Coordinates of C-alpha atoms and ligand atoms in Angstrom, one line a residue:
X1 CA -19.6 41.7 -37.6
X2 CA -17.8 38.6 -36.9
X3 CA -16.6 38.0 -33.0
X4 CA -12.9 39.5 -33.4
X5 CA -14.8 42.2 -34.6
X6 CA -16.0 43.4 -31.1
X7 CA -14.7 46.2 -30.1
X8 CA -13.4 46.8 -26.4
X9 CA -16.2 49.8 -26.1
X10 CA -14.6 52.9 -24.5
X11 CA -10.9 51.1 -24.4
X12 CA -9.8 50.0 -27.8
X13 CA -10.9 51.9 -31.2
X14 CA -9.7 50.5 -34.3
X15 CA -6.9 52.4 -35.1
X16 CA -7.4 53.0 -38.7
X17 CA -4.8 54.8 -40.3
X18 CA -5.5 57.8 -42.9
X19 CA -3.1 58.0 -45.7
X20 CA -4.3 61.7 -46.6
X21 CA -3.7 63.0 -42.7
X22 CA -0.8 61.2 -42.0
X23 CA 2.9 61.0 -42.9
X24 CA 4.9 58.5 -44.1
X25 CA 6.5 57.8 -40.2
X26 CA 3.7 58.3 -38.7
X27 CA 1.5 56.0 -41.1
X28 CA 4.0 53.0 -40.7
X29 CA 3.3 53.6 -36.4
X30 CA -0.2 53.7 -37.1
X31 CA -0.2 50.8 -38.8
X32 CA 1.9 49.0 -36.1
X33 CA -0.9 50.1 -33.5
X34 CA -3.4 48.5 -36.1
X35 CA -0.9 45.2 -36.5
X36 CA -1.0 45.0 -32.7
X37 CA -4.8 45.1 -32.5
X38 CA -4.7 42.6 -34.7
X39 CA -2.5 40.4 -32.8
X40 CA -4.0 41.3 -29.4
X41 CA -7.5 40.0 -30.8
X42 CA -6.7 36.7 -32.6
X43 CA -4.8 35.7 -29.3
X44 CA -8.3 37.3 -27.1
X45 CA -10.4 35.5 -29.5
X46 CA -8.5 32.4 -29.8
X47 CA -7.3 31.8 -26.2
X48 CA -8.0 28.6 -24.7
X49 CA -9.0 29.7 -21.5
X50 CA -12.6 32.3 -20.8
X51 CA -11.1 35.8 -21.3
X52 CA -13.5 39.2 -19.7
X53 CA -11.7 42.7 -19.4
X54 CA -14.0 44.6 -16.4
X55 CA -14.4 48.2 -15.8
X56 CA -14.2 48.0 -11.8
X57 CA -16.2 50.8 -9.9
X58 CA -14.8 50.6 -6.3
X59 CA -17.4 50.2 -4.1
X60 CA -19.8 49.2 -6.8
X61 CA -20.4 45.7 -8.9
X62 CA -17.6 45.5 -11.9
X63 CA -19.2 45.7 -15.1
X64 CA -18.0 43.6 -18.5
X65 CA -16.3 45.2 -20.8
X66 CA -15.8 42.4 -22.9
X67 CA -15.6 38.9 -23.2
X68 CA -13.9 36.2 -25.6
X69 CA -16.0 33.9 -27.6
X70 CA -14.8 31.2 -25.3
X71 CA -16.4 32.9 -22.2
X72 CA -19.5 33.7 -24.4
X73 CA -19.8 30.0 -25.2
X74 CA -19.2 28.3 -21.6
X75 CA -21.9 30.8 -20.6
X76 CA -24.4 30.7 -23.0
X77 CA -24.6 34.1 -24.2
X78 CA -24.0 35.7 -27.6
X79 CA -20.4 37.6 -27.6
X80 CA -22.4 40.5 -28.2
X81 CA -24.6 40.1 -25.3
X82 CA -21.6 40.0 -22.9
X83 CA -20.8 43.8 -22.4
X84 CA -22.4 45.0 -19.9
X85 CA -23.4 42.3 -17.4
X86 CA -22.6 42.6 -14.2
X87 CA -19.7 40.0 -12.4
X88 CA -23.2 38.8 -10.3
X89 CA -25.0 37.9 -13.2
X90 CA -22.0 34.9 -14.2
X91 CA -20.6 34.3 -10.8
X92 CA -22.0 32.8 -7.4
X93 CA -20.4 32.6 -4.7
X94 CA -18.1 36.1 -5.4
X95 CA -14.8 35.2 -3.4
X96 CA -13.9 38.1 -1.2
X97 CA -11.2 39.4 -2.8
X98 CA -13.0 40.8 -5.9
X99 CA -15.2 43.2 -4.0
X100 CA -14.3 43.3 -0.4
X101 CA -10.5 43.8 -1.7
X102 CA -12.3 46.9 -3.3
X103 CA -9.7 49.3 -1.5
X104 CA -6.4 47.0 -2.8
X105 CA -7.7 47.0 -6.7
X106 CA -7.0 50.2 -6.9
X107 CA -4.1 49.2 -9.6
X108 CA -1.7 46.4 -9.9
X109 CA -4.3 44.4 -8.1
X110 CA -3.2 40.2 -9.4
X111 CA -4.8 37.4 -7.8
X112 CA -5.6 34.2 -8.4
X113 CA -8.7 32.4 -7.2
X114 CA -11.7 29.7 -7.3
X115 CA -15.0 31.3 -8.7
X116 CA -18.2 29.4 -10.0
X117 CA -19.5 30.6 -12.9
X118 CA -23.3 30.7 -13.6
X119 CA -24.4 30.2 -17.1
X120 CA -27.4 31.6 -18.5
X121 CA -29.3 28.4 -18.2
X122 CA -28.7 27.9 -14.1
X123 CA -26.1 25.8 -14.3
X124 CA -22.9 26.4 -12.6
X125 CA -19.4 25.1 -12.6
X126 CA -16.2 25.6 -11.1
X127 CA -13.5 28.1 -12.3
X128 CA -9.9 28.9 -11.7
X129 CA -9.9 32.9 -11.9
X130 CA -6.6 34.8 -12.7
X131 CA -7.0 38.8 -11.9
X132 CA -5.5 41.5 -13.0
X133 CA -6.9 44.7 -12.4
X134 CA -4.7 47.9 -13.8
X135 CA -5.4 51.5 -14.6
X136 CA -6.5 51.8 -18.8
X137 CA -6.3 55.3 -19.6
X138 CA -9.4 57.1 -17.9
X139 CA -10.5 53.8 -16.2
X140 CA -9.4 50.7 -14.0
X141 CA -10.3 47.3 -15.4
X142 CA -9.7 44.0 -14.6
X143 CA -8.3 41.7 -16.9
X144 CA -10.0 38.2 -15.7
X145 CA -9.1 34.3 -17.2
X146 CA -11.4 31.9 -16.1
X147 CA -10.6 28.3 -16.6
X148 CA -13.0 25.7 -16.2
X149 CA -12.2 23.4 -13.5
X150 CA -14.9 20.8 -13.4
X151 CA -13.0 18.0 -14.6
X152 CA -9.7 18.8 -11.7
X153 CA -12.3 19.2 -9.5
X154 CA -14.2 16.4 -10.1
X155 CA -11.6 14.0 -9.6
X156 CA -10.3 15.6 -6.5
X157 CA -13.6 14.9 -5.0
X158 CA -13.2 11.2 -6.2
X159 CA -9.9 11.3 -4.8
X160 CA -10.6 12.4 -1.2
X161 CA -13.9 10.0 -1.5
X162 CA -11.6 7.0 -2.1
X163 CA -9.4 8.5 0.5
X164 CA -11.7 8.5 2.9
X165 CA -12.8 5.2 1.8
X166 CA -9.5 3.7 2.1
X167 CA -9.6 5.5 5.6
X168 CA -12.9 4.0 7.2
X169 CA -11.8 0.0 5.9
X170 CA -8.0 0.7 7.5
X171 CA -9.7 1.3 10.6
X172 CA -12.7 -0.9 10.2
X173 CA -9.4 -3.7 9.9
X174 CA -7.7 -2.4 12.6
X175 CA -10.6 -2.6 14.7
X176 CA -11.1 -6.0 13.2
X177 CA -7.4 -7.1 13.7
X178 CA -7.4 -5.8 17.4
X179 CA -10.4 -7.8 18.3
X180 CA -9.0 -10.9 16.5
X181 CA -6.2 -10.5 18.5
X182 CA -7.8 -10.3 21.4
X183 CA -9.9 -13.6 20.8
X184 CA -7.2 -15.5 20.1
X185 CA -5.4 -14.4 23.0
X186 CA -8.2 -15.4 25.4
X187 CA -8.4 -18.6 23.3
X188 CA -5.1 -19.7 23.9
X189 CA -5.2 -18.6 26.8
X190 CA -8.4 -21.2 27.6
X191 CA -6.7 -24.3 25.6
X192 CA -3.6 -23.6 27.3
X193 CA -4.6 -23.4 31.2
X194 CA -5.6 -27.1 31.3
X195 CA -2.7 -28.3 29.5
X196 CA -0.4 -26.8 32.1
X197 CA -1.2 -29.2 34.9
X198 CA -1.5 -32.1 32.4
X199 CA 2.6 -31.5 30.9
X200 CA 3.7 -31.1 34.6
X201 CA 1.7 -34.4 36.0
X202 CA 3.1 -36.4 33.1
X203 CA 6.1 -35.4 33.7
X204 CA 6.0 -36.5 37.5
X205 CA 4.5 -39.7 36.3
X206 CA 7.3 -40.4 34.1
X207 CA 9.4 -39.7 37.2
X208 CA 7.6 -41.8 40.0
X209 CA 6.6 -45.1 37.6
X210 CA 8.5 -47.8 37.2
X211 CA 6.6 -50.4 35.2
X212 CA 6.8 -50.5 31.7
X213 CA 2.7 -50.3 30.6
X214 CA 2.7 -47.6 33.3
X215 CA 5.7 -45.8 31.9
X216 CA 4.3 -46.1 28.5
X217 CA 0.8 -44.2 28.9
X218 CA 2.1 -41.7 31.1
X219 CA 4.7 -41.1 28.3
X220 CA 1.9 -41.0 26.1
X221 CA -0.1 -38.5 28.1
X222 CA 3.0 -36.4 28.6
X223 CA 3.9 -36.1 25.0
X224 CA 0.6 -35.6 23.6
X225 CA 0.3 -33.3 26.2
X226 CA 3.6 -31.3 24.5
X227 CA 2.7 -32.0 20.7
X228 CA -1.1 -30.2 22.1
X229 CA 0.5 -27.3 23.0
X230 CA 3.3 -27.0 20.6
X231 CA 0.4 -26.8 18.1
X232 CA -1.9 -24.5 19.8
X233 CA 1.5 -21.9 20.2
X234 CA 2.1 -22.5 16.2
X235 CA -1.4 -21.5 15.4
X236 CA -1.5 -18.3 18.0
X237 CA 2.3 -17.4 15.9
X238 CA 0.3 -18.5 12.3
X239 CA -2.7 -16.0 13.7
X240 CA -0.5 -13.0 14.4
X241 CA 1.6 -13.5 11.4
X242 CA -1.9 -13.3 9.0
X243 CA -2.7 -10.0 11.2
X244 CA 1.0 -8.5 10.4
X245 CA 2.0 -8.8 13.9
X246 CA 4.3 -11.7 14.7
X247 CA 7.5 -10.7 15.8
X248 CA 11.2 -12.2 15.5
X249 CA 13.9 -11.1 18.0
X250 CA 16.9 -11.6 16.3
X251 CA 20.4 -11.8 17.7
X252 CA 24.1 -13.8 17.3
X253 CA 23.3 -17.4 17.8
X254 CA 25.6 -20.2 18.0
X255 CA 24.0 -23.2 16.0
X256 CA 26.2 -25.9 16.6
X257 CA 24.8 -26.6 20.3
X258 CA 21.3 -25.7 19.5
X259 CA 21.2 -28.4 16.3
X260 CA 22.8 -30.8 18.4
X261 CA 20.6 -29.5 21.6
X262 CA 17.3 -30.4 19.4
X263 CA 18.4 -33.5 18.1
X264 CA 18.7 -34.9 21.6
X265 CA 15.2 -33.8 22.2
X266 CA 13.5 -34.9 19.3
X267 CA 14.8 -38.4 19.0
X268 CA 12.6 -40.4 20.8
X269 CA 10.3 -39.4 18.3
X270 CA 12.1 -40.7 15.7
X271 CA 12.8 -44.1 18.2
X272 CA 9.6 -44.7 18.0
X273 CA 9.2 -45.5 14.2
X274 CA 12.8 -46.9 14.4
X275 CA 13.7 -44.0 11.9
X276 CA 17.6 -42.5 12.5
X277 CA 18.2 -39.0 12.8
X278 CA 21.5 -38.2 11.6
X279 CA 23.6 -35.0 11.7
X280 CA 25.4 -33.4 9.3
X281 CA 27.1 -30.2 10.0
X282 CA 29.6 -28.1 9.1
X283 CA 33.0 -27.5 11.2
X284 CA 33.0 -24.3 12.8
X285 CA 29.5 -22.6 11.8
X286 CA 29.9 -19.4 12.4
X287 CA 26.8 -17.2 14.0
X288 CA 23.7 -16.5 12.7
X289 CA 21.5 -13.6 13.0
X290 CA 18.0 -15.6 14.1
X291 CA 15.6 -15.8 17.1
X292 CA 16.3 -18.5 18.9
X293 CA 13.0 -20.0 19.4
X294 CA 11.5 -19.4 16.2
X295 CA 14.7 -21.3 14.8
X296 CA 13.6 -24.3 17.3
X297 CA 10.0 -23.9 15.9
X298 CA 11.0 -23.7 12.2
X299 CA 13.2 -27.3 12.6
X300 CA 10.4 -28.4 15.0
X301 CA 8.1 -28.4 12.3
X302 CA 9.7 -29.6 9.7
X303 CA 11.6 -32.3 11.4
X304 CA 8.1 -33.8 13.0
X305 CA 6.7 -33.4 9.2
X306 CA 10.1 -35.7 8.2
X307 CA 8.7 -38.3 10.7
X308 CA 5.3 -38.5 10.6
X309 CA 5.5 -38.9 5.9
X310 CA 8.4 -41.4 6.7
X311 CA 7.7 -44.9 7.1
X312 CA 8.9 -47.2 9.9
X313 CA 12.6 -47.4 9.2
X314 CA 13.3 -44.5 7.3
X315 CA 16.2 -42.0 7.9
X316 CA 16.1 -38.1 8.5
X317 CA 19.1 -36.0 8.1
X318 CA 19.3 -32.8 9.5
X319 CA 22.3 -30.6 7.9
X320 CA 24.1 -27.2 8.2
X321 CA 26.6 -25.9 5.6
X322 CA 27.2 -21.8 4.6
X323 CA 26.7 -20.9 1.8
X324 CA 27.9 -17.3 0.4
X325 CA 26.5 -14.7 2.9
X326 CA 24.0 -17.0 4.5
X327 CA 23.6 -20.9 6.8
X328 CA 21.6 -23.3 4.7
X329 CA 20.0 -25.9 6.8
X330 CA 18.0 -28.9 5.7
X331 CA 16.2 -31.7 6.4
X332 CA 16.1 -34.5 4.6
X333 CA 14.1 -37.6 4.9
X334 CA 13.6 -41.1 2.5
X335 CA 9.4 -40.6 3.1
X336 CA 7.1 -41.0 0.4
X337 CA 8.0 -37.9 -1.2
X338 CA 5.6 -35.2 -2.4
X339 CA 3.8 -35.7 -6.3
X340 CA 4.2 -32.1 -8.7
X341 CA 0.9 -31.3 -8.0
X342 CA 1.0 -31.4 -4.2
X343 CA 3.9 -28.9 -4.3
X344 CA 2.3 -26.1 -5.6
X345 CA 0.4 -25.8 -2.5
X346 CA 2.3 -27.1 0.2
X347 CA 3.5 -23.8 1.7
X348 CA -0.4 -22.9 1.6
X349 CA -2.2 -22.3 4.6
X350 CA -4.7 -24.7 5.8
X351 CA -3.1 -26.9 2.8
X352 CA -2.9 -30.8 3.5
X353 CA -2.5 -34.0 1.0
X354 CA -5.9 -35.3 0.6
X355 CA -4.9 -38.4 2.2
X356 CA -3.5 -37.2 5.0
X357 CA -6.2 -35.3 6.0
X358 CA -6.6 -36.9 9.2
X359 CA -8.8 -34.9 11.2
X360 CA -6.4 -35.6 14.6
X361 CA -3.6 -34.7 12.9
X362 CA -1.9 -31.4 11.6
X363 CA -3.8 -28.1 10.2
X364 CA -2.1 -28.0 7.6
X365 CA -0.5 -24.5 8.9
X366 CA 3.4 -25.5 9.7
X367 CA 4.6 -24.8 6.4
X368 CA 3.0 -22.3 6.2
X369 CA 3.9 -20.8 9.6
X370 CA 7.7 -21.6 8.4
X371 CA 7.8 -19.7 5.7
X372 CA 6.4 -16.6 7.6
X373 CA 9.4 -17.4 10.4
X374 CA 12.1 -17.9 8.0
X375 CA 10.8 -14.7 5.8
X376 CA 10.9 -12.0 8.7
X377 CA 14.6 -13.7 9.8
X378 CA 15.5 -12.6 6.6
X379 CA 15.8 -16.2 4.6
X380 CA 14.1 -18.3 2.3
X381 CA 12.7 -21.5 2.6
X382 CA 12.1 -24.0 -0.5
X383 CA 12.2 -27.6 -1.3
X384 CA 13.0 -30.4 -3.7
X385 CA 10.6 -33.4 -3.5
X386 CA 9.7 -36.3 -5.8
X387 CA 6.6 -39.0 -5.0
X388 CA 8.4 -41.9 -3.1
X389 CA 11.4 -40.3 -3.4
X390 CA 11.3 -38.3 0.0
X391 CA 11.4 -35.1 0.6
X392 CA 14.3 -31.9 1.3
X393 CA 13.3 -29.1 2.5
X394 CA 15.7 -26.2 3.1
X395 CA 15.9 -22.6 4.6
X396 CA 18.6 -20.5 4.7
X397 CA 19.3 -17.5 8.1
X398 CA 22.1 -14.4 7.4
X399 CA 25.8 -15.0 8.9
X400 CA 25.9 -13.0 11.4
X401 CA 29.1 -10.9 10.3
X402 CA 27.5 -10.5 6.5
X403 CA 24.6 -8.7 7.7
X404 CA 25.8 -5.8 6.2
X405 CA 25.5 -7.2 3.2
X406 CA 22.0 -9.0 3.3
X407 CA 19.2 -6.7 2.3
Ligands
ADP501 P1 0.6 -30.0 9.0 O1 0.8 -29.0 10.1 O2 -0.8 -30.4 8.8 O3 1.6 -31.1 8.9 P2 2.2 -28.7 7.0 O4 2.0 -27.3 6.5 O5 3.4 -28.9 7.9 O6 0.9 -29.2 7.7 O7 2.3 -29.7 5.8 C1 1.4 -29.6 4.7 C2 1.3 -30.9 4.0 O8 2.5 -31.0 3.3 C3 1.2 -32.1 4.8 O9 -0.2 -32.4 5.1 C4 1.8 -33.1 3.9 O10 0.9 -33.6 3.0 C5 2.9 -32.4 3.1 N1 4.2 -32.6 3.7 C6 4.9 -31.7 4.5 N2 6.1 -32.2 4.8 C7 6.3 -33.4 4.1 C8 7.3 -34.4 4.0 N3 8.5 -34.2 4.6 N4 7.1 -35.4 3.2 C9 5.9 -35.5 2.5 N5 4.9 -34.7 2.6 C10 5.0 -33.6 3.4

């Protein structure tokens, strides 16, 4: 007897029609009934999925009817050992509803629900289990499709493992991110206390002296005593901006005074070297969306870069024009220009031309640190350089009344 063979013992009989006893009608719905067996079995026996049809005593463990070869085969049984083991004797862990539900599968009973099925040889594995329990003639069965799960359920444990994983490092890097904060707070904070005293008593000096040595140290002692601090606020902004928390406040800004406002300030820098600053800006510039301050650092930076890779006599040009929805400033300088290979780094942190790695000067972080300014103020920043041809650098900021049409 092959397995579509089994009979469903006490349910389904063969229904073999009897040409002698029958007539002609009846004969053709016989043989319907017997067509219909037929289908009904190739689908039971061909199914994808474990099928089991249970006789269900209330009160008392379900016993199998019968079983497809598929949930012979994931068990380890012969199909023909199947009828009459117990739910028990394939199952562990019984959910509740199949016997404590006992009083609600009296008919019509459907469920669906996670089992694991024991095969003969110990081993057990997860299952999906569809119920439906339904009066058969004399008896109420259950119709029951078990489908393996192992594989869903083996990558939903992956899953919540890498979740969890990806859970314990965020919080291992926010922990991390807070205490770096934290240190370089209290750093700055310790770098920054002495200079205080040190900017104002230059200051004073540069007040009360009159001779010209005198004058010049104290100048020198004040301004180092800026550039020191100026430095030690870029690399608390470059800090929080690698930790994701430097902030821009942006609002209307006027950049006519403020250019012109920063030029005064910055040229003795530029006297120095006997290099000329010149301005080049726009009629009417209308306002920009930007932060004030972090606009002062961004030209800060890159107008001290413009002087210190320009030699004695060279010319900077700082410019403003619009252009579409944005202001594109620049700053231009005759310096010694930057070679191809330089300029694939030089918005890098840390980066700095081999030979101007001077240990006392620059970290090689205000590019870098302008980029990050420029980006969350909604611009770009780029340049066009060639070696000993000097060096442009621009960045753009949104208009002000186009910032509905800036992403
Ligand atoms: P740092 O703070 O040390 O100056 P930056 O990030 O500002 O570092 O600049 C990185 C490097 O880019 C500098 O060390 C220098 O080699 C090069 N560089 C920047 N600006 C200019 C410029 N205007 N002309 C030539 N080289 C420049």
């Amino acid at each position: 007897m092959n397995e579509s063979d089994a009979g469903l013992p006490g349910i389904h009989k063969k229904l073999v029609p009897d040409p002698r006893t029958v007539s002609s009608s009846k004969a053709t719905e016989q043989h319907l009934l017997f067509e219909n067996e037929e289908v009904f079995r190739t689908i039971f026996h061909n199914a994808n999925d474990a099928i089991f049809l249970w006789e269900v005593h209330l009160g008392k463990p379900s016993i199998l009817l019968e079983a497809n070869g598929v949930a012979a085969r994931s068990l380890g049984y012969n199909i023909h050992e199947m009828p009459g083991l117990k739910f028990s004797d394939i199952s562990t862990g019984i959910p509740e509803d199949i016997n404590s539900a006992a009083p609600q599968l009296t008919t019509d009973y459907r469920g669906t629900f996670e089992a694991t099925h024991r095969a003969r040889d110990g081993r057990n594995f997860p299952v999906e289990v569809s119920s439906h329990v339904f009066q058969l003639g004399e008896k109420l069965v259950a119709l029951s499709i078990s489908r393996d799960i192992s594989i869903r359920k083996k990558a939903e444990q992956t899953l919540t493992g890498l979740y969890n994983r990806e859970k314990e490092l965020r919080q291992a890097l926010e922990t991390e991110i807070g205490k770096r904060i934290d240190f370089t707070r209290s750093l700055v904070h310790e770098l920054k206390t002495p200079l205080t005293p040190l900017i104002a008593s230059g200051e004073a000096l540069l007040e009360i002296l009159e001779g010209e040595v005198e004058l010049r140290l104290a100048g020198n002692i004040y301004r180092g005593a800026l550039n020191l601090e100026r430095r030690i606020n870029d690399l608390l902004d470059f800090a929080r901006g690698e930790m994701g928390v430097l902030k821009v406040s942006r609002q209307q800004l006027q950049v006519t005074p403020l250019l012109l406002d920063l030029a005064a300030e910055i040229s003795p820098q530029f006297d120095r070297k006997h290099q000329s600053l010149e301005l080049v800006l726009a009629d009417r510039i209308p306002p920009v969306m930007a932060d004030e301050d972090r606009l002062r650092q961004i030209l800060l930076n890159l107008l001290t870069n413009a002087a210190k890779f320009t030699p004695r006599g060279g010319q900077i040009t700082l410019a403003a024009q619009v252009s579409g929805k944005m202001l594109r400033l620049s700053v231009s300088d005759t310096g010694r220009g930057i070679s191809a290979a330089e300029q694939v780094n030089i918005f890098q942190p840390y980066y700095r031309v081999e030979r101007d790695a001077d240990p006392n000067d620059g970290m090689g972080i205000g590019l870098a640190l302008c980029k990050m300014l420029v980006t969350l103020q909604g611009g770009e920043i780029w340049f066009n350089s060639e070696k000993g041809q000097g060096s442009i650098f621009y960045f753009t900021l949104p208009l002000a009344n186009k910032m509905e049409n800036v992403k």
